[in-house]
PDB file of C-alpha atoms and ligand atoms in Angstrom:
ATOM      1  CA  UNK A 549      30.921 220.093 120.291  1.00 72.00           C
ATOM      2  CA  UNK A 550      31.201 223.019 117.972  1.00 80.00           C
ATOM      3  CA  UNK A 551      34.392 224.884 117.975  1.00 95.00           C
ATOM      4  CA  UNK A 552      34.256 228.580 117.637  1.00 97.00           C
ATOM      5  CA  UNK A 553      35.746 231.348 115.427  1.00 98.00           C
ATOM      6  CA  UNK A 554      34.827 235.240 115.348  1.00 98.00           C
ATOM      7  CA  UNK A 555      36.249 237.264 112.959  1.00 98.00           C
ATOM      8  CA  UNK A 556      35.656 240.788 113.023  1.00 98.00           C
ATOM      9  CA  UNK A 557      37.211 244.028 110.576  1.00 98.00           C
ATOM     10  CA  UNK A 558      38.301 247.301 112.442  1.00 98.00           C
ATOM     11  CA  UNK A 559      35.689 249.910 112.795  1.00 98.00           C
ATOM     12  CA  UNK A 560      36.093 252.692 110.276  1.00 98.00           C
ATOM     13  CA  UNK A 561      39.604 254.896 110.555  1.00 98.00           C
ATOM     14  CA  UNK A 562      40.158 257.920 110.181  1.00 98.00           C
ATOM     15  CA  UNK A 563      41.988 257.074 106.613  1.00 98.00           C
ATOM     16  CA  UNK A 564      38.679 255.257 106.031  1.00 97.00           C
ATOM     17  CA  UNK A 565      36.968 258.367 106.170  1.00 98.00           C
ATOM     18  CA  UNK A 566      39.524 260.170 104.102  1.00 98.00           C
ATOM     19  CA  UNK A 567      39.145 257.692 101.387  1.00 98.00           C
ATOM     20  CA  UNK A 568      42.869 256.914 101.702  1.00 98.00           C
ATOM     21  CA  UNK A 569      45.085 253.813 100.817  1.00 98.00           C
ATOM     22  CA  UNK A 570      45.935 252.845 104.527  1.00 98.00           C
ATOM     23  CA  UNK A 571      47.702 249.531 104.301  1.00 98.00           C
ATOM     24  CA  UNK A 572      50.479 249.241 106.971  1.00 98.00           C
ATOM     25  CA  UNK A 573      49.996 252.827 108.145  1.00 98.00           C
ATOM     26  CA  UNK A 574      48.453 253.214 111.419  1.00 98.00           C
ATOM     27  CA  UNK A 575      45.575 255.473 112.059  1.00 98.00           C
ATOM     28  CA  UNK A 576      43.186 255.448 114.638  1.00 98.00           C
ATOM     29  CA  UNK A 577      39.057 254.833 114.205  1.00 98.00           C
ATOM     30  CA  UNK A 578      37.099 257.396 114.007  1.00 98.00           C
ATOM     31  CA  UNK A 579      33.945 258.216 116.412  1.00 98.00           C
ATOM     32  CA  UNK A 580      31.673 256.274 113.997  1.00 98.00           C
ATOM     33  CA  UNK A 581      34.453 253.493 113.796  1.00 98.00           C
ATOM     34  CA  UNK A 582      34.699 253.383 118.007  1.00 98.00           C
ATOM     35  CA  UNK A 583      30.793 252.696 117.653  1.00 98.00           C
ATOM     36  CA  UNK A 584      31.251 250.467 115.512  1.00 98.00           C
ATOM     37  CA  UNK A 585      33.203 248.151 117.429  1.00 98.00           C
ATOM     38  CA  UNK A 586      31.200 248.988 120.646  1.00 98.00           C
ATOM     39  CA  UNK A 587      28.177 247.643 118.744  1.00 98.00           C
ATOM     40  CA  UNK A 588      29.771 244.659 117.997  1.00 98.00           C
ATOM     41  CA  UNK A 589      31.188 244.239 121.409  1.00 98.00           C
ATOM     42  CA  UNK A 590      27.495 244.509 122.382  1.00 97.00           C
ATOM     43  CA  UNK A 591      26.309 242.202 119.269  1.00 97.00           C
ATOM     44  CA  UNK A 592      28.448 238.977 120.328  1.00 98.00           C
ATOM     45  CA  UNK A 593      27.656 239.746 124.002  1.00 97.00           C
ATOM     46  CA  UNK A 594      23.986 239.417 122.784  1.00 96.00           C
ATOM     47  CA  UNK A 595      24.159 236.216 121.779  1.00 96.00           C
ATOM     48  CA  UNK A 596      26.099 234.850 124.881  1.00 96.00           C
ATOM     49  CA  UNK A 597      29.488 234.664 123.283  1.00 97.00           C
ATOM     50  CA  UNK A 598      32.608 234.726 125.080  1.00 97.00           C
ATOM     51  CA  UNK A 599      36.338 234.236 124.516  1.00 98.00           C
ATOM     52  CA  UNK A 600      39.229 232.239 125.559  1.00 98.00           C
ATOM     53  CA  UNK A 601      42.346 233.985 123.322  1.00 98.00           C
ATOM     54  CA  UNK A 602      41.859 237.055 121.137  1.00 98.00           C
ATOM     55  CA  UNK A 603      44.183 237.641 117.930  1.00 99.00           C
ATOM     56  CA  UNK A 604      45.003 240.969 116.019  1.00 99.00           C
ATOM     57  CA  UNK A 605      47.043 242.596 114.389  1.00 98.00           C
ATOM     58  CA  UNK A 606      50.111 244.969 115.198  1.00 98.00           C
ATOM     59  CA  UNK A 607      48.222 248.308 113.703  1.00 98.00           C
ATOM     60  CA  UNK A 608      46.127 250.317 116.400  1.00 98.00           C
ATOM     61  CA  UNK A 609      42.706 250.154 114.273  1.00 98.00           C
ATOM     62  CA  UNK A 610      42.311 246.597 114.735  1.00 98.00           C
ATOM     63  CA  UNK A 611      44.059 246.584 118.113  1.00 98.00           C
ATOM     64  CA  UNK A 612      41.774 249.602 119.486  1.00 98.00           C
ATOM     65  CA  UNK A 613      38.129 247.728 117.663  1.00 98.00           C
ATOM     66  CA  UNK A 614      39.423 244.626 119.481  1.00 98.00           C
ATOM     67  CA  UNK A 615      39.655 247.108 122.756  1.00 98.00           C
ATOM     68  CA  UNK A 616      36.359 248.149 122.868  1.00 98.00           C
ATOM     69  CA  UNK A 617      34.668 244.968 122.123  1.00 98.00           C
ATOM     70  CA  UNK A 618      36.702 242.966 124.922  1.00 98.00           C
ATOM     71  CA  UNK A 619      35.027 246.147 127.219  1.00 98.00           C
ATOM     72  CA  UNK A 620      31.283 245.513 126.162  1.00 98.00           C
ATOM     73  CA  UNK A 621      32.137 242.055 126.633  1.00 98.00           C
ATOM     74  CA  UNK A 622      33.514 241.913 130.147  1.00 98.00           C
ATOM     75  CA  UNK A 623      36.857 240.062 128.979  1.00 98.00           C
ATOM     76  CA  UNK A 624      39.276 242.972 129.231  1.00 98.00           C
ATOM     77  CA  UNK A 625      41.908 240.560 130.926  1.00 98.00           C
ATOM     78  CA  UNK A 626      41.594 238.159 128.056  1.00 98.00           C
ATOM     79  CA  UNK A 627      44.842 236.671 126.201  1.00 98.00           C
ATOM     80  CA  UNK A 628      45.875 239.176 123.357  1.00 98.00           C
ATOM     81  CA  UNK A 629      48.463 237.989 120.724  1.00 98.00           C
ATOM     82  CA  UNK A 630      49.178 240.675 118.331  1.00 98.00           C
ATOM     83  CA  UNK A 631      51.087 239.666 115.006  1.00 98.00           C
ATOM     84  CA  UNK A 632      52.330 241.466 112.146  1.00 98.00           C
ATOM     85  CA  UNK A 633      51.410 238.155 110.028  1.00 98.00           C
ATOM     86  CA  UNK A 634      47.522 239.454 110.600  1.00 98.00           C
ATOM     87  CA  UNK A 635      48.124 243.518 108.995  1.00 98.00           C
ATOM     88  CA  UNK A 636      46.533 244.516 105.983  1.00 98.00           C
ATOM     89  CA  UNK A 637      47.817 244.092 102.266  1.00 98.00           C
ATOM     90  CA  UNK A 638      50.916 246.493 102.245  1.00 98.00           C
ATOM     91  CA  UNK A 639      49.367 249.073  99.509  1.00 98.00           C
ATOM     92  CA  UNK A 640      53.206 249.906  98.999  1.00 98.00           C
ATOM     93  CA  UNK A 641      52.955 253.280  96.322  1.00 97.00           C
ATOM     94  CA  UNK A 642      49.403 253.925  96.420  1.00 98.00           C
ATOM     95  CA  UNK A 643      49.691 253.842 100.295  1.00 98.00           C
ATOM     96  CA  UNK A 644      48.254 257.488 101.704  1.00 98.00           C
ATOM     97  CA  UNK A 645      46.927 258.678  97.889  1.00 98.00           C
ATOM     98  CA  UNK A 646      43.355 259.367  97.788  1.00 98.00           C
ATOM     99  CA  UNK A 647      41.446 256.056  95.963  1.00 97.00           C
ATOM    100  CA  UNK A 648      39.381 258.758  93.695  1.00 97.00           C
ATOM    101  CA  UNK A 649      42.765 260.424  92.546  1.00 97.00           C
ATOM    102  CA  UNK A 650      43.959 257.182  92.014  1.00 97.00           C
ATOM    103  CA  UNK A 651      41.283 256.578  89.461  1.00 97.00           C
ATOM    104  CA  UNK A 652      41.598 260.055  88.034  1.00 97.00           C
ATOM    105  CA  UNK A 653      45.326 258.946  87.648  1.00 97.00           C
ATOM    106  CA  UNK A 654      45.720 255.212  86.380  1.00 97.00           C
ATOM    107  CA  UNK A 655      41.658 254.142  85.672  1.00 97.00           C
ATOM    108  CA  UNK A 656      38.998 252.831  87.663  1.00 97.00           C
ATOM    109  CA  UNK A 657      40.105 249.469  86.114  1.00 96.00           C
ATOM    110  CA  UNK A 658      43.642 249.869  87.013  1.00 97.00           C
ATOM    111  CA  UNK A 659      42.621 250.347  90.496  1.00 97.00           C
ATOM    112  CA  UNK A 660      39.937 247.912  91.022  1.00 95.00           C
ATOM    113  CA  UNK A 661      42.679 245.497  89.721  1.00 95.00           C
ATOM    114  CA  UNK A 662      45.119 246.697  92.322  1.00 96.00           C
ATOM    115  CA  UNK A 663      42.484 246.927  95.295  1.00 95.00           C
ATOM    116  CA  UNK A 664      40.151 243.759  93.971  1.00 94.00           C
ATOM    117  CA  UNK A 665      42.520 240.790  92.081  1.00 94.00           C
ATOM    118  CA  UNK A 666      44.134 238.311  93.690  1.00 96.00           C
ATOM    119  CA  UNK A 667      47.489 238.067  92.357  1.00 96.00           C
ATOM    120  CA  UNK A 668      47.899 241.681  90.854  1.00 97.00           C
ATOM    121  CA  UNK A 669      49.886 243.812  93.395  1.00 98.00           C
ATOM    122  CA  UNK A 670      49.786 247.552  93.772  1.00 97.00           C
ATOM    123  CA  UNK A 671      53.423 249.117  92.513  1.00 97.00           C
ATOM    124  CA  UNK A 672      55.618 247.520  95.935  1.00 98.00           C
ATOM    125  CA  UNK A 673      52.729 245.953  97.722  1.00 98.00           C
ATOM    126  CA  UNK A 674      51.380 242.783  98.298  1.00 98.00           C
ATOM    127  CA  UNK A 675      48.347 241.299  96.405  1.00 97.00           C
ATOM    128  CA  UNK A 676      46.514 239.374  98.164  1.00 97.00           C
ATOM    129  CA  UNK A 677      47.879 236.376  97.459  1.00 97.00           C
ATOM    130  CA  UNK A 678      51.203 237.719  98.868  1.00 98.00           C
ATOM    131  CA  UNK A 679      48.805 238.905 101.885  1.00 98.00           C
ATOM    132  CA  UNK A 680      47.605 234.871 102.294  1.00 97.00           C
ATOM    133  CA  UNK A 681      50.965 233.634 101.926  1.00 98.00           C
ATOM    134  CA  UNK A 682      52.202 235.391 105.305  1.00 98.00           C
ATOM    135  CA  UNK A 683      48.717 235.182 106.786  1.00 98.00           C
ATOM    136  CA  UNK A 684      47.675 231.526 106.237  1.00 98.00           C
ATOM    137  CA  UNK A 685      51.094 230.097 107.593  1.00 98.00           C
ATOM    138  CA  UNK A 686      50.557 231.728 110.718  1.00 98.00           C
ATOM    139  CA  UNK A 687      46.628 230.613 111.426  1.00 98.00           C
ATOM    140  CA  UNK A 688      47.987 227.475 110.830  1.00 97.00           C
ATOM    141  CA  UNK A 689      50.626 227.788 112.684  1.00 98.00           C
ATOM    142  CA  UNK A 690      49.068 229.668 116.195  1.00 98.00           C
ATOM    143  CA  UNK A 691      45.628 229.734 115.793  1.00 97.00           C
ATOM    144  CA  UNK A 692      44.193 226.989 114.501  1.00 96.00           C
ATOM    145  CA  UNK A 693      45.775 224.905 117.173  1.00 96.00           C
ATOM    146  CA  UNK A 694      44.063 226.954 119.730  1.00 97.00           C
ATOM    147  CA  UNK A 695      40.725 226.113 117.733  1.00 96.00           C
ATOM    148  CA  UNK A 696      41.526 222.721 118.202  1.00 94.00           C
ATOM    149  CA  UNK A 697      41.986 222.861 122.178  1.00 95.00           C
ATOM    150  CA  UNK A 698      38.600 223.955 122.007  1.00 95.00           C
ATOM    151  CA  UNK A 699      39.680 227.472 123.054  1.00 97.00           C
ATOM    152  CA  UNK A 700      36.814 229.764 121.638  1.00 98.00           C
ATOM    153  CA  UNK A 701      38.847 232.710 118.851  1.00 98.00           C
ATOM    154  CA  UNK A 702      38.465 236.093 117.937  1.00 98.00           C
ATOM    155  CA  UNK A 703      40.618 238.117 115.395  1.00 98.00           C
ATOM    156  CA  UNK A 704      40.192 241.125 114.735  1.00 98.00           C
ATOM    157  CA  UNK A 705      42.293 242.388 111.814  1.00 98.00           C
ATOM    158  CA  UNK A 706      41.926 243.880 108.234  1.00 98.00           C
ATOM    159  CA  UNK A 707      39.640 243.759 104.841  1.00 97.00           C
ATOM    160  CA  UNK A 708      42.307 241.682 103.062  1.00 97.00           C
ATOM    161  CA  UNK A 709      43.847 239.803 105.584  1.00 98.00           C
ATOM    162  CA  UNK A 710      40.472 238.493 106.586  1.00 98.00           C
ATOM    163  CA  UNK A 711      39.765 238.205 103.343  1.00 97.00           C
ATOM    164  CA  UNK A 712      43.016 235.299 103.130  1.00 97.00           C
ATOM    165  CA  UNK A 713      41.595 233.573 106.464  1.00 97.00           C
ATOM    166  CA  UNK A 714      37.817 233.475 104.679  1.00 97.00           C
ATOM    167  CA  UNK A 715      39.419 232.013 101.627  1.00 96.00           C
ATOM    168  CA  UNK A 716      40.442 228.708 103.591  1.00 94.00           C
ATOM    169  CA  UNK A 717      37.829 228.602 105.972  1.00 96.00           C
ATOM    170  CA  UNK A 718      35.095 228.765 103.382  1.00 95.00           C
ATOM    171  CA  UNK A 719      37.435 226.889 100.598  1.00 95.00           C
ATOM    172  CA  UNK A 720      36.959 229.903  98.343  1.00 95.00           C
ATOM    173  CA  UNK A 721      39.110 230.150  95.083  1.00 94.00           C
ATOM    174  CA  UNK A 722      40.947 233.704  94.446  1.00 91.00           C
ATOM    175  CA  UNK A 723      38.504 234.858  92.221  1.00 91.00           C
ATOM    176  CA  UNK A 724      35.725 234.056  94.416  1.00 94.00           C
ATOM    177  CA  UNK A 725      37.008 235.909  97.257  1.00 92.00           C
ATOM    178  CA  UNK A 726      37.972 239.350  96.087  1.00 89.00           C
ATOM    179  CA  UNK A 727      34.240 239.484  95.445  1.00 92.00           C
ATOM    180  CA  UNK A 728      33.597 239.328  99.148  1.00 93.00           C
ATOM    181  CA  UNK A 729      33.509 243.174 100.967  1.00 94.00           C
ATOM    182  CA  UNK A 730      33.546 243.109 104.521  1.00 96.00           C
ATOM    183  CA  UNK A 731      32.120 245.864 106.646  1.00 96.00           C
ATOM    184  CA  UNK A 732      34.119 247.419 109.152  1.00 97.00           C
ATOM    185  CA  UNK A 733      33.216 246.278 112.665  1.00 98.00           C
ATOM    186  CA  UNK A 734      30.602 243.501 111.448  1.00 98.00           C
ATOM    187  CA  UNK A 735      31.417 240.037 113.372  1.00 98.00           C
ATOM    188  CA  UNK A 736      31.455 236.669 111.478  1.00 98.00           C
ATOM    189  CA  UNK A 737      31.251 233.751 113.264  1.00 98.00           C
ATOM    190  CA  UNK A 738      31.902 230.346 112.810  1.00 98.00           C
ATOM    191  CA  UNK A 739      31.477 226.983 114.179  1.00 97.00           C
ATOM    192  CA  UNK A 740      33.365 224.238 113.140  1.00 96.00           C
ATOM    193  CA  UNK A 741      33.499 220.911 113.757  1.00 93.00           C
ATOM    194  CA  UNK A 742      36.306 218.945 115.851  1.00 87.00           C
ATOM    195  CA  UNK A 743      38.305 218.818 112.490  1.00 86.00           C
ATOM    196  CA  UNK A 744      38.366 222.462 111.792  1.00 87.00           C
ATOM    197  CA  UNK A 745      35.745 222.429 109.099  1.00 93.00           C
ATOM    198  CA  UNK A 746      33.591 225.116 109.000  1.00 95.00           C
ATOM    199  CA  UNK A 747      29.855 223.996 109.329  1.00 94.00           C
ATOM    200  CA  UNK A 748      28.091 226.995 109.392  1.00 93.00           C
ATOM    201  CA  UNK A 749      28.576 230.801 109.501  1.00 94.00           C
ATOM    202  CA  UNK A 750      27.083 234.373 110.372  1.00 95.00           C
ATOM    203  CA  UNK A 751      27.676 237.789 109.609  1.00 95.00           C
ATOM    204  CA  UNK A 752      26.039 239.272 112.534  1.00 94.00           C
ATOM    205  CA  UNK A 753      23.876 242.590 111.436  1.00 80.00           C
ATOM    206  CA  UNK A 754      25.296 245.989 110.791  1.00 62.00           C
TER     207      UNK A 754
HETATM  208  O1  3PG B 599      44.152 249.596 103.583  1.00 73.83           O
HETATM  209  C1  3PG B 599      43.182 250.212 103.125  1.00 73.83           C
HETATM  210  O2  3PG B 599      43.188 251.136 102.307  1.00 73.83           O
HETATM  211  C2  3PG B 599      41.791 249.741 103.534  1.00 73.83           C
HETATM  212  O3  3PG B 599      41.776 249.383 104.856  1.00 73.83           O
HETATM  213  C3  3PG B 599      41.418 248.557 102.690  1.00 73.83           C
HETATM  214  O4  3PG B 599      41.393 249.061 101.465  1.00 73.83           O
HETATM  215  P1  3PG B 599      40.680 248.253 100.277  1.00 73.83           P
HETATM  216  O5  3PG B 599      39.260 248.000 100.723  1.00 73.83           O
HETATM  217  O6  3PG B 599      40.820 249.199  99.136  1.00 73.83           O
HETATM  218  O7  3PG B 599      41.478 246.987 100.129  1.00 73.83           O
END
């Protein structure tokens, strides 16, 4: 039998909006990013999923999208473990700086090299290789295993440190992967087989 996996990015914050480096700071969503993550609450109950344990992360955008969809769901009693390990890249100097001044400042290439390599790190951040190295351990470590008792997962966490999960689960090199945007509030799901290897996925519809 199929195990499953649902990965899902915060609905839009309110540093979204503002076009701000957010990293470890800890805005809210917005309206738009509250609908969002209704929708995909609504999205996953559409297709008759449900949950056994829920993962996030320890900032309130991905611990308020993972909220709302547990409510259009049914499962707001469902098992919650929240984890530092699953928080965006740390965007260390550039964090709170508008990402158009930041091009006006250091160059769209600079930037798109901080934001979009995967072992370049913005001045005392993480890359996201740094990101992978504290997020991989621990899906190995806590969530995988749950995958394996057949318990059925959903994280909902950030661009980048999704972005370090899709890497393994789709066996994506570095360079491969920083190509890949994720939406905010737009589920993936996978199925994978009783060895952990991924044998298909979604991305359910904006
Ligand atoms: O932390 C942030 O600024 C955003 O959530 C992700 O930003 P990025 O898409 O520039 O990595």
């Amino acid at each position: 039998m199929d195990r499953l996996l649902v990965l899902v990015r915060h609905g839009q914050s309110e540093w979204n909006l503002k076009n701000l480096f957010t990293g470890w700071k800890d805005p809210d969503l917005t309206e738009k990013g509250v609908e969002e993550a209704r929708r995909a609450g609504r999205a996953l109950k559409a297709r008759g999923l449900a949950f056994d344990v829920a993962f996030t992360s320890v900032l309130t955008r991905a611990q308020h999208t993972l909220s709302l969809i547990l409510e259009e769901l049914g499962q707001t009693d469902l098992e919650i473990v929240r984890d530092e390990a699953l928080n965006e890249r740390d965007y260390g100097d550039l964090t709170g700086l508008n990402k158009d001044d930041a091009r006006a400042r250091w160059g769209e290439e600079q930037v798109h090299v901080w934001r979009r390599s995967f072992d370049v790190p913005p001045p005392g951040g993480e890359s996201l290789k740094d990101t992978a190295a504290r997020v991989l351990p621990y899906f190995r470590a806590a969530i995988r295993p749950r995958i394996e008792a057949n318990d059925r997962v959903l994280v909902a966490a950030h661009g980048n440190s999704l972005r370090a999960l899709i890497m393994e689960l789709e066996g994506m090199s570095g360079e491969e992967i920083v190509k890949r945007e994720l939406a905010t509030g737009v589920p993936i799901v996978y199925r994978l087989d009783a060895a952990g290897k991924v044998v298909e996925h979604e991305v359910l519809s904006a």
